[in-house]
Short mmCIF file of C-alpha atoms in Angstrom, two decimals:
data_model
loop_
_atom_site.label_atom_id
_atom_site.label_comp_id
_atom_site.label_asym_id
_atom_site.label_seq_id
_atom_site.Cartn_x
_atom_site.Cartn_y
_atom_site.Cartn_z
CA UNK A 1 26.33 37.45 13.19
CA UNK A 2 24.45 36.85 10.28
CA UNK A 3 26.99 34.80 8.67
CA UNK A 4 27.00 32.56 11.73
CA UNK A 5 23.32 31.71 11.33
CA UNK A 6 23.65 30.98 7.67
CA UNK A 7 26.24 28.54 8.59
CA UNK A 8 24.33 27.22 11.53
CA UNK A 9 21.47 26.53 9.12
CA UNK A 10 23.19 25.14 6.81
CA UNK A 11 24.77 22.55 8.97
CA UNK A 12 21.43 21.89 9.94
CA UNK A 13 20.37 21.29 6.63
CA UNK A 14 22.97 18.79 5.85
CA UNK A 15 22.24 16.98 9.46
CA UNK A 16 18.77 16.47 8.24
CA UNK A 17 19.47 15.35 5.16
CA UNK A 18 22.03 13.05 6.01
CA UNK A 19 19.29 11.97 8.34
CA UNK A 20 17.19 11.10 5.15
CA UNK A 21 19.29 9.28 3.76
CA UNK A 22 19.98 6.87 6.33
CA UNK A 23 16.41 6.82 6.25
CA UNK A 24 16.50 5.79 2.85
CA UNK A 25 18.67 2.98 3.15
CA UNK A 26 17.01 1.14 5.94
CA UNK A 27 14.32 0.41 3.40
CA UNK A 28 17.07 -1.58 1.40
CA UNK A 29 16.47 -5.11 2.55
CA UNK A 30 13.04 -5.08 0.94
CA UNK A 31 14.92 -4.53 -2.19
CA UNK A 32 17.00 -7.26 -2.61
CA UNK A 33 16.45 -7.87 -6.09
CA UNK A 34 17.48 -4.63 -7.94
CA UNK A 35 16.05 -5.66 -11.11
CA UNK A 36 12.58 -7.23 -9.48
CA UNK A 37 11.99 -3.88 -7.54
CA UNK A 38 12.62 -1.87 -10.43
CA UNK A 39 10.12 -4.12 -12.93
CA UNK A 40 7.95 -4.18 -9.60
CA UNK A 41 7.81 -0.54 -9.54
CA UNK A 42 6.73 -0.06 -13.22
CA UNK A 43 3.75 -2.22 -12.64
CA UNK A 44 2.70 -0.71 -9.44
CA UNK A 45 2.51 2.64 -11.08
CA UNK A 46 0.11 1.53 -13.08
CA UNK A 47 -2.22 0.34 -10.33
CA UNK A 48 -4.50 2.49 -8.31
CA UNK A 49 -4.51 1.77 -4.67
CA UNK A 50 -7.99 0.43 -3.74
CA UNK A 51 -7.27 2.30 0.35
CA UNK A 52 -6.89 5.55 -1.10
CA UNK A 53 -8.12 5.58 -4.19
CA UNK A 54 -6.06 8.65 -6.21
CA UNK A 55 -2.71 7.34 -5.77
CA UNK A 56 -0.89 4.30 -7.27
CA UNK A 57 0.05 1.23 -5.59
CA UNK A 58 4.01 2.06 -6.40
CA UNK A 59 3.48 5.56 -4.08
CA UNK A 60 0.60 4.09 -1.44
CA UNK A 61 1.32 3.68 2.10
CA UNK A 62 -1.74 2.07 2.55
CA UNK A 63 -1.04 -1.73 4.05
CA UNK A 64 -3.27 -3.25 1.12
CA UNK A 65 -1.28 -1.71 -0.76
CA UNK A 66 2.46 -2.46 0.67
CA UNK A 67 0.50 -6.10 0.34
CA UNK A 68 0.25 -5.59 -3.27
CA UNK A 69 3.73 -4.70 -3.92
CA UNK A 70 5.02 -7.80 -2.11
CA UNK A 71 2.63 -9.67 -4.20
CA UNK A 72 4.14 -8.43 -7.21
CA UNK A 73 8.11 -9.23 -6.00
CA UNK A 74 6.51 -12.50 -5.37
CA UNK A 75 4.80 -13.40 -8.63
CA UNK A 76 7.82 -11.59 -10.68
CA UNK A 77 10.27 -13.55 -8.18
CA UNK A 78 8.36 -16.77 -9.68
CA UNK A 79 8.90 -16.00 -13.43
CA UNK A 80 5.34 -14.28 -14.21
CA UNK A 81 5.44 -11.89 -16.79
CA UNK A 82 4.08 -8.25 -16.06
CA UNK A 83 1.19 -9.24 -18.03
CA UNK A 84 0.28 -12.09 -15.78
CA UNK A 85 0.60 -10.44 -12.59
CA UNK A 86 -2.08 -7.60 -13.78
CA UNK A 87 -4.49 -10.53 -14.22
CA UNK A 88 -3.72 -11.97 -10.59
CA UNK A 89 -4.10 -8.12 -9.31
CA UNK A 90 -7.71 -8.01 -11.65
CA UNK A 91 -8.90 -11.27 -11.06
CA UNK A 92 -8.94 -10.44 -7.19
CA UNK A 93 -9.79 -6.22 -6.83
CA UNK A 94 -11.29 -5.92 -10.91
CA UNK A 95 -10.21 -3.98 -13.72
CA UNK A 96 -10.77 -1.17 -11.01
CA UNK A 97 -7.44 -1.14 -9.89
CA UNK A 98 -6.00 -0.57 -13.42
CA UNK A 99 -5.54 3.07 -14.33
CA UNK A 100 -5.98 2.29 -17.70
CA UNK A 101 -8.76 -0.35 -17.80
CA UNK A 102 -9.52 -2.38 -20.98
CA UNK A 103 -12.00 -1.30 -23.87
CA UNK A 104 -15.09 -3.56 -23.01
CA UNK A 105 -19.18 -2.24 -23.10
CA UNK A 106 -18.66 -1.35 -19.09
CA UNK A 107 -16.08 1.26 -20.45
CA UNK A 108 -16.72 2.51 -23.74
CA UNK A 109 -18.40 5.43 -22.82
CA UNK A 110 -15.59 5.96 -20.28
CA UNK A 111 -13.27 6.03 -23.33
CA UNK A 112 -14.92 7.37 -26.15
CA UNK A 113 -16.96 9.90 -24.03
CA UNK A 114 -14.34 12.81 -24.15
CA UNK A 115 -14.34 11.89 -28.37
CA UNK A 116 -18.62 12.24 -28.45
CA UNK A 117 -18.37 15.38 -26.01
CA UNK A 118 -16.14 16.82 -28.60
CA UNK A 119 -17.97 15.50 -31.70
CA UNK A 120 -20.81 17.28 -30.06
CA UNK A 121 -19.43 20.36 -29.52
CA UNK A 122 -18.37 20.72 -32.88
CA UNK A 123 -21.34 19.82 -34.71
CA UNK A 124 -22.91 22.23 -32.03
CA UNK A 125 -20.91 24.94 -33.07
CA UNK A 126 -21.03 24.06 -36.79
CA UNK A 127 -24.63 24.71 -36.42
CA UNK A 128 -24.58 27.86 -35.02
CA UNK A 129 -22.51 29.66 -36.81
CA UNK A 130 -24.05 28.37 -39.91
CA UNK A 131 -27.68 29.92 -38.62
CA UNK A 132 -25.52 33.03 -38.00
CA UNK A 133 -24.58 33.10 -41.58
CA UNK A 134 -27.44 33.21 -43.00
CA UNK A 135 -28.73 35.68 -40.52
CA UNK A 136 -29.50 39.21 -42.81
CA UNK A 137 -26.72 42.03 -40.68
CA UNK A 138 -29.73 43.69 -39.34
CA UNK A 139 -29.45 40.79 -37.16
CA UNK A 140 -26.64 42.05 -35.28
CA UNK A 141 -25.78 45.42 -33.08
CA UNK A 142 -23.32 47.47 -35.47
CA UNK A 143 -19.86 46.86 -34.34
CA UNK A 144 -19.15 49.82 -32.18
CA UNK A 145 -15.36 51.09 -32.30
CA UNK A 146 -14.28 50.87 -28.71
CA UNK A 147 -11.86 54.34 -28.95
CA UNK A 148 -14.65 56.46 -29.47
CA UNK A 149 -16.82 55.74 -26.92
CA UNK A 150 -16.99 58.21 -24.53
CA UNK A 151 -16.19 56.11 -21.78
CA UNK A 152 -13.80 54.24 -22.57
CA UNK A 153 -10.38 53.80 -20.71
CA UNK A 154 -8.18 55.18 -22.67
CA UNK B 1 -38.49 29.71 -25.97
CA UNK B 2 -37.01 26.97 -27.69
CA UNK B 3 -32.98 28.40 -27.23
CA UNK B 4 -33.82 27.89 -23.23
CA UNK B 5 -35.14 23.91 -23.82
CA UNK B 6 -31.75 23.13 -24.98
CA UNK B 7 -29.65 24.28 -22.17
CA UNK B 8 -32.50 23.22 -19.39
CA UNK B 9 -32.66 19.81 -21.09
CA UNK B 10 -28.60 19.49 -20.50
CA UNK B 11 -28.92 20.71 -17.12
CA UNK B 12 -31.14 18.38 -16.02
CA UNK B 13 -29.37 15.60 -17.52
CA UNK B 14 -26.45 16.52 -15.36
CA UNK B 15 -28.50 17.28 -12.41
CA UNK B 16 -29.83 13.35 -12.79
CA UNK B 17 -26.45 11.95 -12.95
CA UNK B 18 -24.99 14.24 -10.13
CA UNK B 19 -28.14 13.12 -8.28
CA UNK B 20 -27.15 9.47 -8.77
CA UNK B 21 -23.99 9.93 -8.21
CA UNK B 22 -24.83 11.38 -4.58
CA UNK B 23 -25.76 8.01 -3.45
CA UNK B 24 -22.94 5.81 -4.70
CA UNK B 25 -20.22 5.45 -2.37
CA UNK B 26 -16.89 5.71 -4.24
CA UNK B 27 -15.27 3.68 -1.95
CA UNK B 28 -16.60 0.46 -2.95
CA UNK B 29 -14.89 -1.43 -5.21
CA UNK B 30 -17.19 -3.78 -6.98
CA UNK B 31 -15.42 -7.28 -7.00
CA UNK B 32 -14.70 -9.04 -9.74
CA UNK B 33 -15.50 -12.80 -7.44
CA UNK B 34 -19.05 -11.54 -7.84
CA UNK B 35 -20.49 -15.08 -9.37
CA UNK B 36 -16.92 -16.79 -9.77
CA UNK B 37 -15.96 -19.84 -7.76
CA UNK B 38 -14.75 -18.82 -4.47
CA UNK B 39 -10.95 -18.79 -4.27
CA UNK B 40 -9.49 -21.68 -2.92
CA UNK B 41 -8.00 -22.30 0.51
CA UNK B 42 -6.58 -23.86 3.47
CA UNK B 43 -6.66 -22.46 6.65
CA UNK B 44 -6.03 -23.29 9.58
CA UNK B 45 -8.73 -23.26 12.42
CA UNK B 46 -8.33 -20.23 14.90
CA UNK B 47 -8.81 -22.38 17.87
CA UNK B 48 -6.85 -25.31 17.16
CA UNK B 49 -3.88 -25.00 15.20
CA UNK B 50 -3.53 -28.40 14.22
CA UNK B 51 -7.10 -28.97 12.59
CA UNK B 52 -7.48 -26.98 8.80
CA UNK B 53 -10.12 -26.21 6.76
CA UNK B 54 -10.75 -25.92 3.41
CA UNK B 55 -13.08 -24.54 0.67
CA UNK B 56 -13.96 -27.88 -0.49
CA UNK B 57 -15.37 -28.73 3.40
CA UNK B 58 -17.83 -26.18 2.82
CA UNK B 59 -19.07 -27.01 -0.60
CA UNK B 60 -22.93 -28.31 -0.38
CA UNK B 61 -23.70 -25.78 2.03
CA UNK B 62 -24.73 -21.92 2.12
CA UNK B 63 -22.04 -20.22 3.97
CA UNK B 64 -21.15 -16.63 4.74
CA UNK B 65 -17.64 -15.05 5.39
CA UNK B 66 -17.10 -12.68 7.45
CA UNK B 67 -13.64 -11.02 7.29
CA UNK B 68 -12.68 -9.26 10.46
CA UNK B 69 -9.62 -9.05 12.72
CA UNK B 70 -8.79 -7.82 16.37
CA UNK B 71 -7.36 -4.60 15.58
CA UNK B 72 -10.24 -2.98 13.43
CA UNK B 73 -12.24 -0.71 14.81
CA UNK B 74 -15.47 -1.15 12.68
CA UNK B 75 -15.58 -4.55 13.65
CA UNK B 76 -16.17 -3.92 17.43
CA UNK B 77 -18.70 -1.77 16.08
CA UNK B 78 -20.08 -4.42 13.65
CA UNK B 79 -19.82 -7.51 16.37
CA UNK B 80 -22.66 -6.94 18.14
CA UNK B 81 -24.77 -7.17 15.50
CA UNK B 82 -23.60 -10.32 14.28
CA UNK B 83 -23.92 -11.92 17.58
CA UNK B 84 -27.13 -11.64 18.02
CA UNK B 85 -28.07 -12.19 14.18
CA UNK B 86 -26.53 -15.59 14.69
CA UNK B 87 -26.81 -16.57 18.13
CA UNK B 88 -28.97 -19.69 17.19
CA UNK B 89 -26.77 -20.79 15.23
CA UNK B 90 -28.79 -21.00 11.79
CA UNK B 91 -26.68 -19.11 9.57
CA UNK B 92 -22.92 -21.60 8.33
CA UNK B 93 -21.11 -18.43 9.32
CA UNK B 94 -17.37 -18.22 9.34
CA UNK B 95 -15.17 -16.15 10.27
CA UNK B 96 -11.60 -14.82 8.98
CA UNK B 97 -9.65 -13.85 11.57
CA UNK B 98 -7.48 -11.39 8.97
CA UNK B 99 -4.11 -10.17 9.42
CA UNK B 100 -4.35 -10.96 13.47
CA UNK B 101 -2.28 -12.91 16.00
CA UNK B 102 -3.41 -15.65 17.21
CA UNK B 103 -4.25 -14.84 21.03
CA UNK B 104 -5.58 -11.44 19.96
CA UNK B 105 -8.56 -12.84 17.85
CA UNK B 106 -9.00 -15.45 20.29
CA UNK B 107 -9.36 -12.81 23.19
CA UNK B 108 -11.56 -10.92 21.13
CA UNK B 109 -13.95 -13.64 20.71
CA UNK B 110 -14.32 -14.46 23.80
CA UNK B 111 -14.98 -10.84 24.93
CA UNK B 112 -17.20 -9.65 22.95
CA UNK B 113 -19.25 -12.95 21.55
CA UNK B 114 -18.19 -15.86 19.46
CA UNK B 115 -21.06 -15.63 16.44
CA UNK B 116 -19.26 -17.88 14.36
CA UNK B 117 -19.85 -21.64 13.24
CA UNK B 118 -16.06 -22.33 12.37
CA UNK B 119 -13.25 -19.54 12.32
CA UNK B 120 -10.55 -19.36 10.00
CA UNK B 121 -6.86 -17.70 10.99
CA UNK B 122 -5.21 -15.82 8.05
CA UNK B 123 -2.13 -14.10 9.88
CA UNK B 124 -0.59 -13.19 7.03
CA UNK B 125 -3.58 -11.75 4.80
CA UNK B 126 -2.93 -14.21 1.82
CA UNK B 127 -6.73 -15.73 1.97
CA UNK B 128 -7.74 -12.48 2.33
CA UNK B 129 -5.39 -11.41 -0.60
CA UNK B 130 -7.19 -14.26 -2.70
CA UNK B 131 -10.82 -12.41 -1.38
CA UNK B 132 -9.94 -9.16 -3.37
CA UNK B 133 -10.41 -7.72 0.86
CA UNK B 134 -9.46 -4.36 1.45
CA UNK B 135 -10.81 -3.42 4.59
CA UNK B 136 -11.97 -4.99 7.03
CA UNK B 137 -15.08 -5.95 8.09
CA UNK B 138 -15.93 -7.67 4.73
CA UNK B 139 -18.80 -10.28 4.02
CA UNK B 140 -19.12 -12.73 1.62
CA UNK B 141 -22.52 -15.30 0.40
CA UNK B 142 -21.33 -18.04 -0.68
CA UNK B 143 -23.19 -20.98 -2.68
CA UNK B 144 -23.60 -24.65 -2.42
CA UNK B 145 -21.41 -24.82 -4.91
CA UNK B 146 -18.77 -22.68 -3.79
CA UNK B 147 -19.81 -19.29 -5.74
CA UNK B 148 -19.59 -16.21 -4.30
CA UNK B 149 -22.74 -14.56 -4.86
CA UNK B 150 -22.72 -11.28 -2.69
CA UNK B 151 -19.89 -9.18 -0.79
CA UNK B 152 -20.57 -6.79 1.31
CA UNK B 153 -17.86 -3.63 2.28
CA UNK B 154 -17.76 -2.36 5.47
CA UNK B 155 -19.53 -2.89 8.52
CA UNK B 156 -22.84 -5.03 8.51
CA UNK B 157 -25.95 -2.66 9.95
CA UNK B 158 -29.49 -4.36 10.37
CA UNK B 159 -30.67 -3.02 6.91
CA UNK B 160 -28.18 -4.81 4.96
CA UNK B 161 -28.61 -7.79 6.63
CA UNK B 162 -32.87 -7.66 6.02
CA UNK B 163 -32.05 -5.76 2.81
CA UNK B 164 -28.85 -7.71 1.07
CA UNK B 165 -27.99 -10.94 2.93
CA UNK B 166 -30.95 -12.60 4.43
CA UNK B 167 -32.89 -12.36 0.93
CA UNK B 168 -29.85 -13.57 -0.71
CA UNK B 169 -29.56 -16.91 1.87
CA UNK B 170 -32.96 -17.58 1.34
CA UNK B 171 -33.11 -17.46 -2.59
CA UNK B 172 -30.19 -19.60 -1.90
CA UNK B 173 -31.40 -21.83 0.27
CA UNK B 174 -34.82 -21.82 -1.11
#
């Protein structure tokens, strides 16, 4: 009995993925240039989809963004390089849809910020434990060994 | 005394910039045609297929664009408002029928209002493409000389026409 509805399931399992796959290649016409789509794919990863702003263009199915990848068969299809088809995506939606937008005054603080919040950090710990050092010991509670407190765990 | 200032002076920084940041709307994409020559285009008219226009037929006047299609929902919502904003005719304003077939935009026009002076037809999005649009409705100022000076995301509501575009036409015009 139960073997019969493992193998039930599993047949089931295979139906539906065979079913994916057929899926998978009615999507092949789009992708008539193997080499395009792949280069295509590369540079779409590295824009963000301006629909749905937390996922790339390569895995949007937003229609701007199916709009954009045709775009980018096109201008590769024409002999751009991937450089030149990041400016025609910029000069249109901005260094916004680049998810690694140039160094320029707009963005420095974007990309030195982490650097100065840890610069900051340090010096703020540097600081402190320097005014701790030179703190006399009656300063600080006496270290207390944990074991012989009476109520401790163990 | 002084060990609180430190910490209360950080909070409040945050607290400023959260505070700001409750008011910006993450969803708009500034556009990088802000005060660059509007791209270029021909398109044909919605009406008549056989007449186009172009960017350079515009050039000398103050014109807005207003992107919008048949199928969007916001713009049924933002129509109204345009009609009767326009309905003496005193703003150059012209339309992009985006993304839309022909009949539908047509329809929709004449059901709900026509506001525009002139109405472009961009079935396949590529003037749109060009406009950095990304939802429709859009709106775009546009200069005598053919700058864009102002975009507006979303649907138009009576403040940002007082507030954003009327200001902006009449610094233009003025």
């Amino acid at each position: 009995m139960a073997k019969s509805i493992i193998r039930t399931a599993c047949i089931a399992l295979l139906i539906g993925l065979g079913g994916a796959r057929s899926w998978a290649a009615e999507a092949q016409p789009v992708a008539a240039n193997p080499a395009i789509e792949a280069q295509m794919m590369v540079i779409a990863a590295e824009l963000r989809c301006v629909v749905c702003q937390n996922v790339t263009v390569a895995d949007s199915h937003a229609g701007v963004a199916e709009d954009m990848r045709q775009k980018i068969r096109d201008q590769l299809a024409a002999g751009r390089t991937a450089d030149e088809v990041r400016t025609y995506m910029t000069d249109r939606y901005g260094d916004f849809v680049l998810y690694k937008p140039p160094f320029s005054a707009r963005t420095a603080l974007l990309w030195v910020g982490p650097g100065l919040l840890l610069v900051g950090a340090l010096l703020g710990l540097n600081l402190v434990m320097r005014r701790r050092a030179r703190l006399p010991d009656a300063a600080f509670e006496p270290d207390t060994d944990d074991n012989s407190t009476p109520n401790s765990a163990t | 005394m002084k060990k609180l200032l430190i910490p209360l002076v950080l909070f409040l920084a945050l607290s400023v910039f959260l505070y700001i940041g409750l008011f910006r709307d993450p969803r708009e994409v500034p556009s990088p045609l802000i005060d660059k020559p509007a791209p270029a285009f021909v398109a044909q008219s919605l009406n008549d297929p056989a007449r186009s226009i172009k960017r350079e037929d515009l050039l000398g006047k103050v014109w807005v664009l207003n992107v919008w299609a048949s199928w969007c929902v916001a713009c049924r919502e933002e129509h109204p408002l345009l009609v009767e904003w326009n309905k003496d005719n005193k703003v150059m304003l012209i339309g992009l029928d985006y993304k839309d077939q022909r009949a539908d935009g047509l329809g929709w026009l004449q059901r709900f209002g026509n506001p525009y002076t002139d109405s472009l037809f961009d079935p396949d999005g590529n003037i749109g493409f060009d406009y950095g649009v990304y939802g429709v409705p859009e709106t775009f100022v546009i200069d005598k000389s053919g700058v864009v000076r102002l975009k507006h995301i979303g649907p138009l509501t009576p403040e940002a026409l007082s507030e954003k575009i009327e200001p902006m036409l009449r610094k233009l015009n003025g």
